[in-house]
PDB file of C-alpha atoms in Angstrom:
ATOM      1  CA  UNK S   1     -45.060 -16.668 -55.194  1.00 65.00           C
ATOM      2  CA  UNK S   2     -44.100 -16.555 -58.612  1.00 77.00           C
ATOM      3  CA  UNK S   3     -41.713 -19.350 -61.056  1.00 87.00           C
ATOM      4  CA  UNK S   4     -38.516 -18.812 -62.706  1.00 92.00           C
ATOM      5  CA  UNK S   5     -37.039 -22.123 -64.333  1.00 94.00           C
ATOM      6  CA  UNK S   6     -33.128 -22.357 -65.391  1.00 96.00           C
ATOM      7  CA  UNK S   7     -31.345 -24.904 -66.824  1.00 96.00           C
ATOM      8  CA  UNK S   8     -30.051 -26.821 -66.672  1.00 97.00           C
ATOM      9  CA  UNK S   9     -28.664 -26.979 -62.981  1.00 94.00           C
ATOM     10  CA  UNK S  10     -25.078 -28.349 -63.216  1.00 95.00           C
ATOM     11  CA  UNK S  11     -23.018 -28.213 -66.390  1.00 97.00           C
ATOM     12  CA  UNK S  12     -19.695 -30.197 -66.867  1.00 97.00           C
ATOM     13  CA  UNK S  13     -17.594 -28.069 -70.025  1.00 96.00           C
ATOM     14  CA  UNK S  14     -14.265 -28.749 -72.165  1.00 97.00           C
ATOM     15  CA  UNK S  15     -12.231 -25.649 -71.183  1.00 97.00           C
ATOM     16  CA  UNK S  16     -13.061 -23.569 -74.770  1.00 97.00           C
ATOM     17  CA  UNK S  17     -16.231 -24.620 -75.623  1.00 97.00           C
ATOM     18  CA  UNK S  18     -19.225 -22.019 -74.696  1.00 97.00           C
ATOM     19  CA  UNK S  19     -21.977 -23.171 -72.129  1.00 98.00           C
ATOM     20  CA  UNK S  20     -25.658 -21.575 -72.793  1.00 97.00           C
ATOM     21  CA  UNK S  21     -27.652 -21.375 -69.263  1.00 97.00           C
ATOM     22  CA  UNK S  22     -31.641 -20.046 -69.198  1.00 97.00           C
ATOM     23  CA  UNK S  23     -34.083 -19.192 -67.234  1.00 95.00           C
ATOM     24  CA  UNK S  24     -37.465 -18.891 -67.822  1.00 95.00           C
ATOM     25  CA  UNK S  25     -40.654 -17.242 -65.909  1.00 91.00           C
ATOM     26  CA  UNK S  26     -42.808 -19.606 -65.935  1.00 91.00           C
ATOM     27  CA  UNK S  27     -46.573 -17.590 -64.822  1.00 86.00           C
ATOM     28  CA  UNK S  28     -45.355 -13.479 -65.584  1.00 85.00           C
ATOM     29  CA  UNK S  29     -44.602 -11.544 -67.859  1.00 86.00           C
ATOM     30  CA  UNK S  30     -40.649 -10.640 -67.063  1.00 86.00           C
ATOM     31  CA  UNK S  31     -39.622  -7.397 -68.375  1.00 84.00           C
ATOM     32  CA  UNK S  32     -37.294  -6.926 -66.896  1.00 88.00           C
ATOM     33  CA  UNK S  33     -34.124 -10.502 -65.683  1.00 91.00           C
ATOM     34  CA  UNK S  34     -30.561 -10.135 -63.983  1.00 93.00           C
ATOM     35  CA  UNK S  35     -28.148 -12.681 -64.096  1.00 96.00           C
ATOM     36  CA  UNK S  36     -25.945 -13.017 -61.173  1.00 95.00           C
ATOM     37  CA  UNK S  37     -22.500 -14.818 -60.534  1.00 96.00           C
ATOM     38  CA  UNK S  38     -21.624 -16.733 -57.199  1.00 92.00           C
ATOM     39  CA  UNK S  39     -18.776 -17.605 -55.641  1.00 85.00           C
ATOM     40  CA  UNK S  40     -18.086 -20.671 -53.150  1.00 80.00           C
ATOM     41  CA  UNK S  41     -19.446 -18.873 -49.925  1.00 77.00           C
ATOM     42  CA  UNK S  42     -19.636 -15.219 -51.162  1.00 82.00           C
ATOM     43  CA  UNK S  43     -22.677 -13.146 -52.471  1.00 86.00           C
ATOM     44  CA  UNK S  44     -24.250 -12.369 -55.508  1.00 90.00           C
ATOM     45  CA  UNK S  45     -22.373 -10.436 -57.427  1.00 93.00           C
ATOM     46  CA  UNK S  46     -24.801  -8.982 -60.479  1.00 93.00           C
ATOM     47  CA  UNK S  47     -23.033  -9.092 -64.004  1.00 96.00           C
ATOM     48  CA  UNK S  48     -25.853  -7.751 -66.405  1.00 95.00           C
ATOM     49  CA  UNK S  49     -29.217  -6.349 -66.873  1.00 92.00           C
ATOM     50  CA  UNK S  50     -31.620  -7.632 -69.603  1.00 90.00           C
ATOM     51  CA  UNK S  51     -34.847  -5.915 -70.485  1.00 86.00           C
ATOM     52  CA  UNK S  52     -36.827  -7.548 -73.060  1.00 83.00           C
ATOM     53  CA  UNK S  53     -36.286  -6.832 -77.031  1.00 82.00           C
ATOM     54  CA  UNK S  54     -32.755  -4.452 -76.025  1.00 84.00           C
ATOM     55  CA  UNK S  55     -29.630  -5.380 -75.664  1.00 88.00           C
ATOM     56  CA  UNK S  56     -28.332  -5.805 -71.693  1.00 92.00           C
ATOM     57  CA  UNK S  57     -26.389  -3.862 -69.585  1.00 93.00           C
ATOM     58  CA  UNK S  58     -23.292  -5.083 -67.604  1.00 95.00           C
ATOM     59  CA  UNK S  59     -21.795  -3.675 -64.872  1.00 94.00           C
ATOM     60  CA  UNK S  60     -17.949  -2.533 -64.542  1.00 94.00           C
ATOM     61  CA  UNK S  61     -15.522  -5.031 -65.389  1.00 94.00           C
ATOM     62  CA  UNK S  62     -18.068  -7.849 -66.814  1.00 95.00           C
ATOM     63  CA  UNK S  63     -16.760  -9.298 -70.230  1.00 94.00           C
ATOM     64  CA  UNK S  64     -20.102  -8.473 -72.050  1.00 93.00           C
ATOM     65  CA  UNK S  65     -18.437 -10.592 -75.019  1.00 95.00           C
ATOM     66  CA  UNK S  66     -17.753 -13.696 -73.199  1.00 96.00           C
ATOM     67  CA  UNK S  67     -20.528 -13.668 -71.271  1.00 97.00           C
ATOM     68  CA  UNK S  68     -23.695 -13.254 -73.934  1.00 96.00           C
ATOM     69  CA  UNK S  69     -26.913 -12.263 -73.126  1.00 95.00           C
ATOM     70  CA  UNK S  70     -30.154 -12.371 -75.026  1.00 92.00           C
ATOM     71  CA  UNK S  71     -33.612 -11.602 -73.570  1.00 89.00           C
ATOM     72  CA  UNK S  72     -35.351 -12.093 -76.092  1.00 82.00           C
ATOM     73  CA  UNK S  73     -39.369 -12.732 -75.224  1.00 89.00           C
ATOM     74  CA  UNK S  74     -41.333 -11.381 -72.131  1.00 89.00           C
ATOM     75  CA  UNK S  75     -40.465 -15.409 -70.690  1.00 91.00           C
ATOM     76  CA  UNK S  76     -36.906 -16.219 -71.341  1.00 93.00           C
ATOM     77  CA  UNK S  77     -33.640 -14.925 -71.272  1.00 94.00           C
ATOM     78  CA  UNK S  78     -30.177 -16.995 -71.744  1.00 95.00           C
ATOM     79  CA  UNK S  79     -27.272 -15.842 -70.698  1.00 97.00           C
ATOM     80  CA  UNK S  80     -24.263 -17.494 -72.711  1.00 97.00           C
ATOM     81  CA  UNK S  81     -20.302 -18.430 -71.620  1.00 97.00           C
ATOM     82  CA  UNK S  82     -18.103 -18.046 -74.988  1.00 97.00           C
ATOM     83  CA  UNK S  83     -14.995 -19.813 -74.866  1.00 97.00           C
ATOM     84  CA  UNK S  84     -14.879 -21.155 -71.329  1.00 97.00           C
ATOM     85  CA  UNK S  85     -12.308 -21.384 -68.753  1.00 96.00           C
ATOM     86  CA  UNK S  86     -11.583 -22.487 -65.148  1.00 96.00           C
ATOM     87  CA  UNK S  87     -11.350 -19.660 -64.013  1.00 95.00           C
ATOM     88  CA  UNK S  88     -15.670 -19.544 -65.383  1.00 96.00           C
ATOM     89  CA  UNK S  89     -16.438 -22.359 -62.489  1.00 96.00           C
ATOM     90  CA  UNK S  90     -19.327 -20.236 -60.662  1.00 95.00           C
ATOM     91  CA  UNK S  91     -22.827 -20.691 -59.681  1.00 94.00           C
ATOM     92  CA  UNK S  92     -24.716 -18.369 -62.025  1.00 96.00           C
ATOM     93  CA  UNK S  93     -28.702 -17.260 -60.963  1.00 95.00           C
ATOM     94  CA  UNK S  94     -30.739 -15.578 -62.650  1.00 95.00           C
ATOM     95  CA  UNK S  95     -33.660 -13.501 -61.221  1.00 92.00           C
ATOM     96  CA  UNK S  96     -36.906 -12.011 -63.224  1.00 90.00           C
ATOM     97  CA  UNK S  97     -38.751  -9.057 -61.838  1.00 85.00           C
ATOM     98  CA  UNK S  98     -42.719  -8.901 -63.164  1.00 77.00           C
ATOM     99  CA  UNK S  99     -42.813  -5.161 -63.885  1.00 67.00           C
ATOM    100  CA  UNK S 100     -46.723  -5.405 -65.510  1.00 66.00           C
ATOM    101  CA  UNK S 101     -48.693  -6.598 -62.798  1.00 58.00           C
ATOM    102  CA  UNK S 102     -47.436  -4.358 -60.063  1.00 53.00           C
ATOM    103  CA  UNK S 103     -44.936  -6.598 -58.764  1.00 51.00           C
ATOM    104  CA  UNK S 104     -41.904  -4.340 -59.587  1.00 56.00           C
ATOM    105  CA  UNK S 105     -40.476  -4.543 -55.806  1.00 63.00           C
ATOM    106  CA  UNK S 106     -40.127  -8.399 -56.127  1.00 70.00           C
ATOM    107  CA  UNK S 107     -37.564 -10.474 -58.193  1.00 79.00           C
ATOM    108  CA  UNK S 108     -37.602 -14.382 -58.538  1.00 87.00           C
ATOM    109  CA  UNK S 109     -34.908 -16.478 -58.728  1.00 91.00           C
ATOM    110  CA  UNK S 110     -33.713 -18.955 -60.580  1.00 93.00           C
ATOM    111  CA  UNK S 111     -32.912 -21.890 -59.043  1.00 92.00           C
ATOM    112  CA  UNK S 112     -29.233 -21.927 -60.436  1.00 93.00           C
ATOM    113  CA  UNK S 113     -26.105 -23.545 -62.572  1.00 95.00           C
ATOM    114  CA  UNK S 114     -23.722 -25.187 -61.416  1.00 94.00           C
ATOM    115  CA  UNK S 115     -21.174 -24.514 -64.088  1.00 96.00           C
ATOM    116  CA  UNK S 116     -17.789 -26.037 -63.914  1.00 96.00           C
ATOM    117  CA  UNK S 117     -15.326 -26.071 -66.612  1.00 97.00           C
ATOM    118  CA  UNK S 118     -12.242 -27.928 -67.156  1.00 96.00           C
TER     119      UNK S 118
ATOM    120  CA  UNK I   1     -26.152   4.436 -54.832  1.00 76.00           C
ATOM    121  CA  UNK I   2     -26.586   1.134 -52.214  1.00 81.00           C
ATOM    122  CA  UNK I   3     -25.263  -0.573 -50.213  1.00 89.00           C
ATOM    123  CA  UNK I   4     -25.688  -3.914 -47.678  1.00 93.00           C
ATOM    124  CA  UNK I   5     -23.491  -4.943 -44.637  1.00 95.00           C
ATOM    125  CA  UNK I   6     -24.805  -8.025 -43.082  1.00 96.00           C
ATOM    126  CA  UNK I   7     -21.962  -8.006 -39.712  1.00 93.00           C
ATOM    127  CA  UNK I   8     -21.454 -11.762 -38.937  1.00 94.00           C
ATOM    128  CA  UNK I   9     -20.280 -13.503 -41.136  1.00 94.00           C
ATOM    129  CA  UNK I  10     -21.407 -17.035 -39.391  1.00 96.00           C
ATOM    130  CA  UNK I  11     -23.591 -17.452 -36.266  1.00 97.00           C
ATOM    131  CA  UNK I  12     -23.786 -20.735 -35.215  1.00 97.00           C
ATOM    132  CA  UNK I  13     -26.555 -21.576 -31.964  1.00 98.00           C
ATOM    133  CA  UNK I  14     -27.706 -24.208 -30.702  1.00 97.00           C
ATOM    134  CA  UNK I  15     -31.589 -25.579 -31.628  1.00 97.00           C
ATOM    135  CA  UNK I  16     -34.445 -24.720 -30.023  1.00 97.00           C
ATOM    136  CA  UNK I  17     -32.555 -21.089 -29.568  1.00 98.00           C
ATOM    137  CA  UNK I  18     -33.662 -17.489 -30.067  1.00 98.00           C
ATOM    138  CA  UNK I  19     -31.271 -15.996 -32.833  1.00 98.00           C
ATOM    139  CA  UNK I  20     -30.608 -12.757 -34.693  1.00 98.00           C
ATOM    140  CA  UNK I  21     -28.998 -12.387 -38.162  1.00 98.00           C
ATOM    141  CA  UNK I  22     -27.596  -8.181 -38.233  1.00 98.00           C
ATOM    142  CA  UNK I  23     -28.231  -6.453 -41.348  1.00 97.00           C
ATOM    143  CA  UNK I  24     -26.979  -2.544 -41.922  1.00 96.00           C
ATOM    144  CA  UNK I  25     -28.143  -0.646 -45.266  1.00 94.00           C
ATOM    145  CA  UNK I  26     -26.604   2.567 -46.777  1.00 90.00           C
ATOM    146  CA  UNK I  27     -28.947   4.516 -48.943  1.00 84.00           C
ATOM    147  CA  UNK I  28     -29.375   8.487 -50.706  1.00 77.00           C
ATOM    148  CA  UNK I  29     -32.953   6.817 -51.008  1.00 78.00           C
ATOM    149  CA  UNK I  30     -36.055   4.819 -49.910  1.00 79.00           C
ATOM    150  CA  UNK I  31     -34.993   1.262 -50.024  1.00 83.00           C
ATOM    151  CA  UNK I  32     -36.817  -1.554 -49.869  1.00 89.00           C
ATOM    152  CA  UNK I  33     -35.496  -4.227 -47.566  1.00 92.00           C
ATOM    153  CA  UNK I  34     -35.633  -8.541 -47.980  1.00 94.00           C
ATOM    154  CA  UNK I  35     -34.451 -11.633 -46.488  1.00 96.00           C
ATOM    155  CA  UNK I  36     -33.380 -14.355 -48.107  1.00 95.00           C
ATOM    156  CA  UNK I  37     -31.907 -18.146 -47.210  1.00 95.00           C
ATOM    157  CA  UNK I  38     -30.035 -20.327 -49.313  1.00 92.00           C
ATOM    158  CA  UNK I  39     -29.642 -23.948 -48.927  1.00 90.00           C
ATOM    159  CA  UNK I  40     -26.547 -25.520 -50.646  1.00 83.00           C
ATOM    160  CA  UNK I  41     -26.877 -25.537 -54.715  1.00 78.00           C
ATOM    161  CA  UNK I  42     -30.236 -24.201 -54.783  1.00 83.00           C
ATOM    162  CA  UNK I  43     -31.336 -20.116 -55.499  1.00 85.00           C
ATOM    163  CA  UNK I  44     -32.672 -17.765 -53.363  1.00 89.00           C
ATOM    164  CA  UNK I  45     -35.735 -18.245 -51.465  1.00 91.00           C
ATOM    165  CA  UNK I  46     -37.455 -14.956 -49.947  1.00 91.00           C
ATOM    166  CA  UNK I  47     -38.252 -14.715 -46.533  1.00 95.00           C
ATOM    167  CA  UNK I  48     -39.512 -11.717 -45.831  1.00 94.00           C
ATOM    168  CA  UNK I  49     -39.838  -7.818 -47.435  1.00 92.00           C
ATOM    169  CA  UNK I  50     -40.433  -4.555 -46.179  1.00 92.00           C
ATOM    170  CA  UNK I  51     -41.436  -2.496 -48.906  1.00 87.00           C
ATOM    171  CA  UNK I  52     -43.401   0.458 -46.090  1.00 86.00           C
ATOM    172  CA  UNK I  53     -46.101   1.231 -43.327  1.00 87.00           C
ATOM    173  CA  UNK I  54     -45.605  -1.845 -40.232  1.00 90.00           C
ATOM    174  CA  UNK I  55     -41.586  -1.720 -38.940  1.00 91.00           C
ATOM    175  CA  UNK I  56     -42.399  -5.025 -37.882  1.00 96.00           C
ATOM    176  CA  UNK I  57     -42.332  -7.695 -40.705  1.00 96.00           C
ATOM    177  CA  UNK I  58     -43.464 -11.181 -40.124  1.00 96.00           C
ATOM    178  CA  UNK I  59     -42.282 -13.878 -42.814  1.00 95.00           C
ATOM    179  CA  UNK I  60     -42.191 -17.483 -43.609  1.00 94.00           C
ATOM    180  CA  UNK I  61     -40.445 -20.439 -41.280  1.00 93.00           C
ATOM    181  CA  UNK I  62     -41.097 -17.963 -38.125  1.00 96.00           C
ATOM    182  CA  UNK I  63     -38.802 -16.113 -39.308  1.00 97.00           C
ATOM    183  CA  UNK I  64     -39.503 -11.681 -38.778  1.00 97.00           C
ATOM    184  CA  UNK I  65     -37.667  -8.640 -39.004  1.00 98.00           C
ATOM    185  CA  UNK I  66     -37.729  -4.998 -38.058  1.00 96.00           C
ATOM    186  CA  UNK I  67     -36.962  -2.339 -40.604  1.00 95.00           C
ATOM    187  CA  UNK I  68     -34.986   0.531 -38.713  1.00 94.00           C
ATOM    188  CA  UNK I  69     -34.906   3.670 -40.537  1.00 91.00           C
ATOM    189  CA  UNK I  70     -32.865   6.130 -37.935  1.00 92.00           C
ATOM    190  CA  UNK I  71     -30.126   2.768 -37.090  1.00 93.00           C
ATOM    191  CA  UNK I  72     -30.141   2.116 -41.245  1.00 94.00           C
ATOM    192  CA  UNK I  73     -30.647  -1.249 -40.230  1.00 96.00           C
ATOM    193  CA  UNK I  74     -32.809  -4.683 -41.347  1.00 97.00           C
ATOM    194  CA  UNK I  75     -32.051  -7.455 -38.522  1.00 98.00           C
ATOM    195  CA  UNK I  76     -33.573 -10.806 -39.016  1.00 98.00           C
ATOM    196  CA  UNK I  77     -34.947 -13.062 -36.671  1.00 98.00           C
ATOM    197  CA  UNK I  78     -35.996 -16.189 -35.203  1.00 98.00           C
ATOM    198  CA  UNK I  79     -36.787 -17.036 -31.070  1.00 97.00           C
ATOM    199  CA  UNK I  80     -37.177 -20.752 -31.687  1.00 97.00           C
ATOM    200  CA  UNK I  81     -34.604 -21.553 -34.430  1.00 97.00           C
ATOM    201  CA  UNK I  82     -34.234 -25.612 -35.979  1.00 97.00           C
ATOM    202  CA  UNK I  83     -31.648 -27.956 -37.811  1.00 96.00           C
ATOM    203  CA  UNK I  84     -33.832 -27.283 -40.908  1.00 95.00           C
ATOM    204  CA  UNK I  85     -32.718 -23.712 -40.709  1.00 96.00           C
ATOM    205  CA  UNK I  86     -28.888 -24.043 -41.219  1.00 96.00           C
ATOM    206  CA  UNK I  87     -28.276 -22.382 -44.781  1.00 96.00           C
ATOM    207  CA  UNK I  88     -26.636 -19.363 -45.855  1.00 95.00           C
ATOM    208  CA  UNK I  89     -28.742 -16.160 -45.219  1.00 97.00           C
ATOM    209  CA  UNK I  90     -28.705 -12.662 -47.345  1.00 95.00           C
ATOM    210  CA  UNK I  91     -29.691  -8.850 -47.035  1.00 96.00           C
ATOM    211  CA  UNK I  92     -30.448  -7.329 -49.982  1.00 94.00           C
ATOM    212  CA  UNK I  93     -31.778  -3.490 -50.959  1.00 91.00           C
ATOM    213  CA  UNK I  94     -33.433  -2.629 -53.890  1.00 86.00           C
ATOM    214  CA  UNK I  95     -34.127   1.685 -54.511  1.00 77.00           C
ATOM    215  CA  UNK I  96     -35.859   2.991 -57.870  1.00 68.00           C
ATOM    216  CA  UNK I  97     -37.825   0.109 -59.575  1.00 64.00           C
ATOM    217  CA  UNK I  98     -36.454  -2.049 -61.426  1.00 65.00           C
ATOM    218  CA  UNK I  99     -32.740  -1.564 -60.452  1.00 76.00           C
ATOM    219  CA  UNK I 100     -32.005  -5.302 -59.446  1.00 84.00           C
ATOM    220  CA  UNK I 101     -31.180  -6.011 -55.981  1.00 88.00           C
ATOM    221  CA  UNK I 102     -28.003  -5.408 -54.004  1.00 89.00           C
ATOM    222  CA  UNK I 103     -26.951  -8.083 -51.321  1.00 92.00           C
ATOM    223  CA  UNK I 104     -24.917  -8.446 -48.657  1.00 94.00           C
ATOM    224  CA  UNK I 105     -22.385 -11.073 -48.034  1.00 92.00           C
ATOM    225  CA  UNK I 106     -24.402 -13.362 -46.301  1.00 94.00           C
ATOM    226  CA  UNK I 107     -24.452 -15.034 -43.120  1.00 96.00           C
ATOM    227  CA  UNK I 108     -24.356 -19.231 -42.633  1.00 96.00           C
ATOM    228  CA  UNK I 109     -26.455 -19.753 -39.842  1.00 97.00           C
ATOM    229  CA  UNK I 110     -25.541 -22.934 -38.279  1.00 97.00           C
ATOM    230  CA  UNK I 111     -27.761 -24.686 -35.982  1.00 97.00           C
ATOM    231  CA  UNK I 112     -26.123 -27.998 -33.953  1.00 96.00           C
ATOM    232  CA  UNK I 113     -28.413 -30.556 -31.346  1.00 94.00           C
TER     233      UNK I 113
END
């Protein structure tokens, strides 16, 4: 299957700073990328959907000014957690869909990023 | 809109025993159904998926699932589990093209010797 690389896998930052998480599709063009957040022992909650070259669509309750998403190219999407607080500590996972080759039915997931805000 | 219910939050089993992880979904449109596995602090790995056709779907690691439209279920089964199958399992549903996966709350499978 296609490969999605997410970086970093772990990050610790101080409260009030910003953190950027990258999600790259390595062998396909990701026309759509999704960002999820996962709390301990819980399911994945969709945060936003981003299409290359356009603004992300955020789910209800997700602060767009706090979680900045950029999908500037067909192989890269970034999630920036701005002015991070301890309650933003979580596991963030991206997924990407190859909409060009007819494989739209499957999304490929990154390895996830464990964010800890101290 | 779609939703997914995983009926068991935790399933403890002994090694080499069979296991079934239950998943029910609701949707007003045709759906695609998926099962993913997640090991600690890792992303999700696709086990299997149902898109159309045969209702019995075989996946990796000896897992299979059966789509039952009348019961709106997509239960995951394995005839004989291994210690290495211990992980979190997520059922997911997807509706129209381009939409995101909607996940169930997950089932923790714990295999002991």
